[in-house]
CSV table of C-alpha atoms (C1' of nucleotides) in Angstrom, one decimal:
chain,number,residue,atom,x,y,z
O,28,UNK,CA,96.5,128.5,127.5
O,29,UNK,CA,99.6,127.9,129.4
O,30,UNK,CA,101.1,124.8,127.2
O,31,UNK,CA,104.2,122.4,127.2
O,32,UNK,CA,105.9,125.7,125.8
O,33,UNK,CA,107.5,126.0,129.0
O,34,UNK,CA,109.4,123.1,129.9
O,35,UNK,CA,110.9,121.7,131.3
O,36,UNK,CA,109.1,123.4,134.3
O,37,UNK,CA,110.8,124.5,137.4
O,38,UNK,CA,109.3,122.8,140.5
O,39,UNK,CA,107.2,125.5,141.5
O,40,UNK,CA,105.6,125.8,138.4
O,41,UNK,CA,104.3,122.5,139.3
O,42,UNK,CA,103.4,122.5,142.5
O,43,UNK,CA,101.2,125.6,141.2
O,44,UNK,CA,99.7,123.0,138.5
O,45,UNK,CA,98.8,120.6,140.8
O,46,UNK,CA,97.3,123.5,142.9
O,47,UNK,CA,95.5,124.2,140.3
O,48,UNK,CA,94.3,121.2,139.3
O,49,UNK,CA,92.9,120.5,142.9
O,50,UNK,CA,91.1,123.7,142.8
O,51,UNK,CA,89.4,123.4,139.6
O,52,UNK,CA,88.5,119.7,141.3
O,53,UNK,CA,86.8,121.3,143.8
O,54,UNK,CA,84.9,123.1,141.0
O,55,UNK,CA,83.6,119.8,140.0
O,56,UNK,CA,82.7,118.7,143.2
O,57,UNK,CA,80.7,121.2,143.9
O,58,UNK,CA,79.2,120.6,140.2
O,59,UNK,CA,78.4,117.2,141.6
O,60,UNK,CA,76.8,117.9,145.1
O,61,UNK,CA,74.5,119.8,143.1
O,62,UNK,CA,73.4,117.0,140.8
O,63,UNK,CA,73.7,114.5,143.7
O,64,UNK,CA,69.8,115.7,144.1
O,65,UNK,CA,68.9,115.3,141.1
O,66,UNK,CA,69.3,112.0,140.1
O,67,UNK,CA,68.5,112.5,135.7
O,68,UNK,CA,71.4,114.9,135.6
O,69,UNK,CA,73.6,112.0,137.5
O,70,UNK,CA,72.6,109.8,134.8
O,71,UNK,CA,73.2,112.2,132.0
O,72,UNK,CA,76.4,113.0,133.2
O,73,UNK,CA,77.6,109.6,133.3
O,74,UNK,CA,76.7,109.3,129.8
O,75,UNK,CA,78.5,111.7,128.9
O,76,UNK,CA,82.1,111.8,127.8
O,77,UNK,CA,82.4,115.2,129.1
O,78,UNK,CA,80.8,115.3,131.7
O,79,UNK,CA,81.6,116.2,135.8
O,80,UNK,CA,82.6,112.4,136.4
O,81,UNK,CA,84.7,111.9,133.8
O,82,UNK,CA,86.6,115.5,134.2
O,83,UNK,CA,87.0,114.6,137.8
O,84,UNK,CA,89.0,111.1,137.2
O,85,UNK,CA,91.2,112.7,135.1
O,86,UNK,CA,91.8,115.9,136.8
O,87,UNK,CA,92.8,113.6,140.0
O,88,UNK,CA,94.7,111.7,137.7
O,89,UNK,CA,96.8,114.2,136.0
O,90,UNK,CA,96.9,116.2,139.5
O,91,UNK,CA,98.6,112.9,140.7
O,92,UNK,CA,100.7,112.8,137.8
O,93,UNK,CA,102.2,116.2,138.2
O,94,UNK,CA,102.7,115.5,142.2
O,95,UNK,CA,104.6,112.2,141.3
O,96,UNK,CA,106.4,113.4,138.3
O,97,UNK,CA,107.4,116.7,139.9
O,98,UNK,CA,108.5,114.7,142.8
O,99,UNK,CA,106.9,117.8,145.0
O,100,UNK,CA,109.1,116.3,148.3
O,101,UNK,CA,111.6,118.6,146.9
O,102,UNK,CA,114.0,115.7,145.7
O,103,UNK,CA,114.5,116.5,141.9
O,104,UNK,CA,113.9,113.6,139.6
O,105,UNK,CA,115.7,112.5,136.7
O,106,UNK,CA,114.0,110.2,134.2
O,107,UNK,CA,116.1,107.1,134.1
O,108,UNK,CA,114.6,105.8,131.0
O,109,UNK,CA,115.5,108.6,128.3
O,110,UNK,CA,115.2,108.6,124.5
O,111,UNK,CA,118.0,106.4,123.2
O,112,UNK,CA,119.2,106.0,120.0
O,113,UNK,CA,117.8,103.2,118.2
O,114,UNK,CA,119.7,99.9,119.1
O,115,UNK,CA,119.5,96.4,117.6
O,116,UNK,CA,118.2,94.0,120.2
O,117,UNK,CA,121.6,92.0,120.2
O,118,UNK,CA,123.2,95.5,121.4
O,119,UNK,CA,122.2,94.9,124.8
O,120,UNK,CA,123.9,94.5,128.5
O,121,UNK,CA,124.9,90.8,129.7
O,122,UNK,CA,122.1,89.4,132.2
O,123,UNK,CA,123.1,90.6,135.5
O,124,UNK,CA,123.0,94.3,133.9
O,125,UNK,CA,119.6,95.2,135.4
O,126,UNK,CA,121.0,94.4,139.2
O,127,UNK,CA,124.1,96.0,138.9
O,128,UNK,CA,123.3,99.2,137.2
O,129,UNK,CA,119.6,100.1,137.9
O,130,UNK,CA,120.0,103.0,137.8
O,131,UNK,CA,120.6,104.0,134.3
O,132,UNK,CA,119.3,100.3,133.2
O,133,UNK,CA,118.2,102.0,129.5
O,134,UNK,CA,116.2,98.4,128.5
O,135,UNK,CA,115.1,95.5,130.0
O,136,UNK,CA,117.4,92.8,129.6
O,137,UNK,CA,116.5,90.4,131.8
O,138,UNK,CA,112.7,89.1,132.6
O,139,UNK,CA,111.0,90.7,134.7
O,140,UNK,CA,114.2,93.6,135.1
O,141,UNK,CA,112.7,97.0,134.0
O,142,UNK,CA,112.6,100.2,135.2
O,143,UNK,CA,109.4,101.4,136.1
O,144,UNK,CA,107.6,102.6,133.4
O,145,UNK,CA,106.6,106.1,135.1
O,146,UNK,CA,110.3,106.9,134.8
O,147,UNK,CA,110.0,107.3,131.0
O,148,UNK,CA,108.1,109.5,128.8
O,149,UNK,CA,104.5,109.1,129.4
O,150,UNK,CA,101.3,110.5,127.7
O,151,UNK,CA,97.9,109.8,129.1
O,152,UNK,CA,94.9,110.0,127.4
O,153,UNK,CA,91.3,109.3,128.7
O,154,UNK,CA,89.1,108.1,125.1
O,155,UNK,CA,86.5,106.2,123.8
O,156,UNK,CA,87.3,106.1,120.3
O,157,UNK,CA,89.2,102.8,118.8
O,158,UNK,CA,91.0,104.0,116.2
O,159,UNK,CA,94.6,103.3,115.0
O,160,UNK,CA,97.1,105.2,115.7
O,161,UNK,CA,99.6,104.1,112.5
O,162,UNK,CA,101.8,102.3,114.7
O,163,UNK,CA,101.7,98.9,115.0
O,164,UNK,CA,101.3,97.3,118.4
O,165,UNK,CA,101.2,93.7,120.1
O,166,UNK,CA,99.6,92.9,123.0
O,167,UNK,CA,102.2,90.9,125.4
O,168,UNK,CA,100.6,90.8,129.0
O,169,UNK,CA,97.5,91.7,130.9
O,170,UNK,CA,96.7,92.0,134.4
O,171,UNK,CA,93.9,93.2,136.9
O,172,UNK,CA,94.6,95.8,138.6
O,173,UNK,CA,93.7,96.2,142.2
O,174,UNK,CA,90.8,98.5,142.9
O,175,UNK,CA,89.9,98.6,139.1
O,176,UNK,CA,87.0,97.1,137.8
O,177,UNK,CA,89.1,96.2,134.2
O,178,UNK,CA,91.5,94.6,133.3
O,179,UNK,CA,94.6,96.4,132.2
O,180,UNK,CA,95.8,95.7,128.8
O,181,UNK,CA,99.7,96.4,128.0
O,182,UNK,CA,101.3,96.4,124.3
O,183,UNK,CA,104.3,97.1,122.7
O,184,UNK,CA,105.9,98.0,119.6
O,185,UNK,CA,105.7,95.7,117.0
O,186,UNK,CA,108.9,96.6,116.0
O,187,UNK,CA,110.5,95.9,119.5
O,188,UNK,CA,112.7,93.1,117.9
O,189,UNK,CA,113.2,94.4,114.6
O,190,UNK,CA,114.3,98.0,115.4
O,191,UNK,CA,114.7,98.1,119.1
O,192,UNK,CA,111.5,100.4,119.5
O,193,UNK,CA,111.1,100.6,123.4
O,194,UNK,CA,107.3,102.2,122.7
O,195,UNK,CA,104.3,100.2,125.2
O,196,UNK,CA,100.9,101.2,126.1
O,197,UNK,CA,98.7,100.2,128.1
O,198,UNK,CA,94.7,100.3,128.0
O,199,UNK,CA,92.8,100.2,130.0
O,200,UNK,CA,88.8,100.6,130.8
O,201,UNK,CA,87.9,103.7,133.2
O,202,UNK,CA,85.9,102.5,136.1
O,203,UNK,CA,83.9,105.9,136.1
O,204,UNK,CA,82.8,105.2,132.6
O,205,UNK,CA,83.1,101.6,130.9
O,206,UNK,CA,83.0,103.3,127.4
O,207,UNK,CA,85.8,105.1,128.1
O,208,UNK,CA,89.3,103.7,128.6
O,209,UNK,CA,92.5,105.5,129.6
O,210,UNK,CA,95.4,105.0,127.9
O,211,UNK,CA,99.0,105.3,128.6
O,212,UNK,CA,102.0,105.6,126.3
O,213,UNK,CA,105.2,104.6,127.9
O,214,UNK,CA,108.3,105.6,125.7
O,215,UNK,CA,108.8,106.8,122.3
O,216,UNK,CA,108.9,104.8,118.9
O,217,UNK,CA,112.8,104.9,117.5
O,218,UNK,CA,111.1,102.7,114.9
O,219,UNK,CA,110.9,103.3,111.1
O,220,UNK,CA,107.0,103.1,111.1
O,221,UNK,CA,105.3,104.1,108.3
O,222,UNK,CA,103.8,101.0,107.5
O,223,UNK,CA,100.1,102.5,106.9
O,224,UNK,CA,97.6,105.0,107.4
O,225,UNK,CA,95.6,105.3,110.6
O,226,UNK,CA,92.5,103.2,110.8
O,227,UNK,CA,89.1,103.2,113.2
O,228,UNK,CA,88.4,99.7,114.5
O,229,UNK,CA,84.8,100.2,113.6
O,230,UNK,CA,83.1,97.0,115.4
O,231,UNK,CA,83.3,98.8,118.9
O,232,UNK,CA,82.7,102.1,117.9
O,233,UNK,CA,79.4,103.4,118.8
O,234,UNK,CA,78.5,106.0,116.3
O,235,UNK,CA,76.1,107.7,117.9
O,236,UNK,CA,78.8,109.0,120.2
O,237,UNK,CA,79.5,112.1,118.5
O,238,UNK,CA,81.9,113.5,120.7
O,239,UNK,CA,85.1,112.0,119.7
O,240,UNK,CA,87.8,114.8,119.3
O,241,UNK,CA,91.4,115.1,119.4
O,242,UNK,CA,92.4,118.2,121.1
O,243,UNK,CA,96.4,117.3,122.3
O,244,UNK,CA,96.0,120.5,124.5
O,245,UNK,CA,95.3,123.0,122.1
O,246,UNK,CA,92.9,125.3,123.1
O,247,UNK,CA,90.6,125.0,120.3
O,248,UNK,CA,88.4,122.0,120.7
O,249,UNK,CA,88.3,120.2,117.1
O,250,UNK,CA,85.4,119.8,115.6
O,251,UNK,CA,83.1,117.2,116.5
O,252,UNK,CA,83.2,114.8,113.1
O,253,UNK,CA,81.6,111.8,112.9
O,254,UNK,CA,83.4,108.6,113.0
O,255,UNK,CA,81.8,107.3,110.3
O,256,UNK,CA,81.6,110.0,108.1
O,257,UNK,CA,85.6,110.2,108.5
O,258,UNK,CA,86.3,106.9,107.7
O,259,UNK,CA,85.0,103.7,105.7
O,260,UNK,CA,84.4,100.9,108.1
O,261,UNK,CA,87.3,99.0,106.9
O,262,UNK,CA,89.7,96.5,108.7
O,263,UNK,CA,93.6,96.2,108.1
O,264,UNK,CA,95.0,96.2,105.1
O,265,UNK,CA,97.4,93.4,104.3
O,266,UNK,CA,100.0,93.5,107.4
O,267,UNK,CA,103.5,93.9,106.4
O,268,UNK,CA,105.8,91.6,107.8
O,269,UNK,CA,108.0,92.0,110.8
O,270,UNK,CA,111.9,90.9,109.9
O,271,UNK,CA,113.0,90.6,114.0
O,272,UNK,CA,116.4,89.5,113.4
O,273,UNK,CA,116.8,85.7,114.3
O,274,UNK,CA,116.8,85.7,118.1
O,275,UNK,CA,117.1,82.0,119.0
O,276,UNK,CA,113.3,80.7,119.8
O,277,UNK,CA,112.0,84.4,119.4
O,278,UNK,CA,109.6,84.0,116.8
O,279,UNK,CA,109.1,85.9,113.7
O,280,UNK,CA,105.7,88.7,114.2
O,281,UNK,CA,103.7,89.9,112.1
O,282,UNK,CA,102.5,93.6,112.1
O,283,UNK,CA,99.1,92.9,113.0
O,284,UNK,CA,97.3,96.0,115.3
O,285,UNK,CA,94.3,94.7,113.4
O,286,UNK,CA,94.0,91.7,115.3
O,287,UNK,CA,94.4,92.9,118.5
O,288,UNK,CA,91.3,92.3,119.6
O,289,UNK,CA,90.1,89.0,120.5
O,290,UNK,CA,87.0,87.5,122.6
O,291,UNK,CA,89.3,87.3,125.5
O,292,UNK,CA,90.3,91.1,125.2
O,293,UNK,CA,87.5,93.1,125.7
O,294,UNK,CA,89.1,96.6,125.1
O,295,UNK,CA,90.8,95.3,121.7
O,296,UNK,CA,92.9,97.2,120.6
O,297,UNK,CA,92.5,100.8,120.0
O,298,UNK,CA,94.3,104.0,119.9
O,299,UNK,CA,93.8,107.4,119.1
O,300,UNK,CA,97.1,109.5,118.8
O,301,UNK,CA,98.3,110.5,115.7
O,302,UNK,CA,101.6,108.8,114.7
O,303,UNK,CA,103.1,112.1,113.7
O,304,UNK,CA,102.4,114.1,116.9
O,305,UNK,CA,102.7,111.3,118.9
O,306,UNK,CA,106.4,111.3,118.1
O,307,UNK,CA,107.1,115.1,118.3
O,308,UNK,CA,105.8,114.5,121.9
O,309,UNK,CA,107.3,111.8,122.8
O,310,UNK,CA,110.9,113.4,121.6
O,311,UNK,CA,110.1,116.5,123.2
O,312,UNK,CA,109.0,115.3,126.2
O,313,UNK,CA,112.3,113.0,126.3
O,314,UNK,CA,114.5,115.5,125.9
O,315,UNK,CA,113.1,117.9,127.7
O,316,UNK,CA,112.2,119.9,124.8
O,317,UNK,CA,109.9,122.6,124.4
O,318,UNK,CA,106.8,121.2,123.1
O,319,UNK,CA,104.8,123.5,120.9
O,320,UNK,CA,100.9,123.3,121.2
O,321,UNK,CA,100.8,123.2,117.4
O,322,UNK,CA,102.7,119.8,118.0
O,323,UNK,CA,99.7,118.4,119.3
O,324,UNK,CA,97.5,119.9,117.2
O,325,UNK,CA,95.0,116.5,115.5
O,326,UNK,CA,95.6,115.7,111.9
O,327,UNK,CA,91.6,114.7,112.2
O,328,UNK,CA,91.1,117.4,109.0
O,329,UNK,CA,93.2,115.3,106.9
O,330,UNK,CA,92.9,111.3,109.1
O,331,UNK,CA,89.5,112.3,110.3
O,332,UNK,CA,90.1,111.7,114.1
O,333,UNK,CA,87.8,111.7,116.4
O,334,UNK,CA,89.1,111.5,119.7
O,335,UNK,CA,87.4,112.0,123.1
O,336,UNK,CA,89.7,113.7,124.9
O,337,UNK,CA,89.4,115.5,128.2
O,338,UNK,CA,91.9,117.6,127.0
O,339,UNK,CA,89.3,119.4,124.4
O,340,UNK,CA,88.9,121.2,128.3
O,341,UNK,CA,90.7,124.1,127.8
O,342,UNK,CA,90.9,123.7,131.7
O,343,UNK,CA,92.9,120.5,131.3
O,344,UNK,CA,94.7,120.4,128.5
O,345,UNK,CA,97.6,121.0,130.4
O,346,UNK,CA,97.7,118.3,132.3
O,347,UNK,CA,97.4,115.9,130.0
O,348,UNK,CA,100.6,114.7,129.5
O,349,UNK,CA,102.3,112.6,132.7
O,350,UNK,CA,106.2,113.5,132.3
O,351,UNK,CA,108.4,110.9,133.3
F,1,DG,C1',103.2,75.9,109.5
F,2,DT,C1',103.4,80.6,111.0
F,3,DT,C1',102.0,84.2,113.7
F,4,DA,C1',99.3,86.4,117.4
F,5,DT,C1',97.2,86.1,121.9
F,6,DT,C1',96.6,84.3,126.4
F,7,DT,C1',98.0,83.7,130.9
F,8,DG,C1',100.7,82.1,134.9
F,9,DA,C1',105.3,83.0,136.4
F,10,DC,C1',108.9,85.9,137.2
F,11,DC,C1',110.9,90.0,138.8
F,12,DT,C1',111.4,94.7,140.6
F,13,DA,C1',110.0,99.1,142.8
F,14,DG,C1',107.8,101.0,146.4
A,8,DC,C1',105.2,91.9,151.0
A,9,DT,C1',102.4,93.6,147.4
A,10,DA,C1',101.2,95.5,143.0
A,11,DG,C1',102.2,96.0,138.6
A,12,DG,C1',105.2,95.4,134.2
A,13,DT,C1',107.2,91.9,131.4
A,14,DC,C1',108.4,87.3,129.8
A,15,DA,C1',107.6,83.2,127.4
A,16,DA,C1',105.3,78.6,127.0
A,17,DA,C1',101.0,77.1,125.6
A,18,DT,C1',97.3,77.8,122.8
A,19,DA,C1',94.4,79.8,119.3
A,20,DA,C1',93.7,81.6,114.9
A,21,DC,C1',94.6,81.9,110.2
DNA sequence: GTTATTTGACCTAG
DNA sequence: CTAGGTCAAATAAC
């Protein structure tokens, strides 16, 4: 397939994606005037994590994603939040930074100043697995959103104090499909993280969904392995702990994805990228690399992944990833 | 007592 | 002005 060998793309090669995605939208909406008589198929479809529904959302979504990030009006776009070298969290502007220099305003520095989060590297995944995905993440904030049924969940890096790591995401349930949720990785970890090996949060996991893969755009779907076959239904191991450099009342964190979840947060935590790829993408989407399809390629052989991705369509693949 | 999570407030981009 | 991303005090959990 046409990959993230290419870019950084011109802005007709975009345009074209986006084309393309509305067309093979159509596709599905055809797909789903037939079923609308047939109500069984509507319901199997819904159940399915492949199914017309599902590939619709995220074809309008990454179809948006291209026509925002391509900035289509002809203006070119330049991310404002690149890769930056990692940067103690003392090493940062004086307060009124954020007002006075949006424009290249690398970090937040004062609350509520931020650049929009679109502006940085972004990867978008649509899943139902909750698995780990070896970084460590803490969950600061959640809000509803408007139109949306869930509530969106938003973590960081663990390691935001301690090494500067500007990595969020935010999870959040799709509205098409409850059992799904869509997750989006703002950033790139600058951390050290190597703290463990990649875990399934087992107590939401419904193992008789069998169709957890990670695909990352390659064209070969992986194969469909069980969850539980993959992986002992184990919690955290002991969490390491967090050394944020003394920052007045900040407060010393522990590395704790584990506990994520909580009766109040009913997505818990979960992820499903691969700490290893995730960072090749993140860096090559930062700097405007090329991005081999290999890079994306699961380690579920060796981890035992299984991620539901709509990317295992070799239709969509491509338009996984939201850039900038 | 320490650390993580919750949640209302704050702030900015659009 | 609104929606959404983040902060940080309060609270919960361990």
């Amino acid at each position: 397939m046409e990959s993230f060998l290419s870019w950084p793309e011109s802005l007709p090669s975009r345009r074209t994606k986006a084309l393309q995605e509305l067309r093979n939208g159509k596709v599905f909406v055809d797909k789903l005037q037939e079923m609308l008589g047939r109500p069984e198929k509507i319901e199997f479809d819904l159940q399915s994590d492949n199914g017309v529904v599902v590939q619709m959302m995220g074809m309008f979504d990454n179809a948006l994603s291209v026509y925002h990030s391509s900035n289509l009006n002809g203006n070119p776009h330049y991310p404002t939040n690149n890769v930056r070298s990692p940067r103690s969290w003392d090493d940062q502007k004086p307060k009124d930074y954020c007002k006075s220099n949006r424009i290249v305003t690398p970090v937040k520095t004062k609350r509520g100043c931020y650049n929009r989060r679109k502006s940085a590297s972004t990867i978008v995944k649509m899943t139902s697995t909750l698995i780990d995905d070896g970084y460590a993440w803490r969950k600061y904030g959640q809000k509803t959103i408007l139109n949306s049924k869930h509530q969106r969940n938003y973590y960081r890096c663990s390691h935001k104090f301690e090494q500067g790591c500007q990595a969020t995401k935010q999870v959040q349930k799709t509205d098409s499909k409850p059992s799904n949720y869509k997750i989006t990785y703002n950033g790139l970890h600058t951390c050290n993280n190597s703290q463990r090996a990649p875990q399934i949060y087992m107590e939401d996991l419904d193992l008789n969904d069998n169709s957890f893969l990670i695909s990352f755009g390659t064209n070969t779907p992986m194969e469909n392995n069980k969850v539980g076959t993959c992986f002992p239904p184990v919690k955290h191991t002991p969490k390491p702990k967090e050394n944020r450099p003394s920052l007045g009342s900040l407060k010393h964190e522990q590395v704790s994805s584990a506990n994520y979840h909580t009766p109040y947060d009913p997505i818990m935590e979960l992820s499903q990228v691969p700490s290893e790829p995730m960072s090749v993408i993140s860096y090559a989407l930062d700097c405007e690399d090329m991005v081999s399809s290999g890079a994306f390629s699961s380690p579920c052989s060796t981890h035992g992944y299984e991620i539901d991705d709509i990317s295992e369509n070799h239709e969509y693949g491509d338009f996984l990833f939201d850039l900038w």
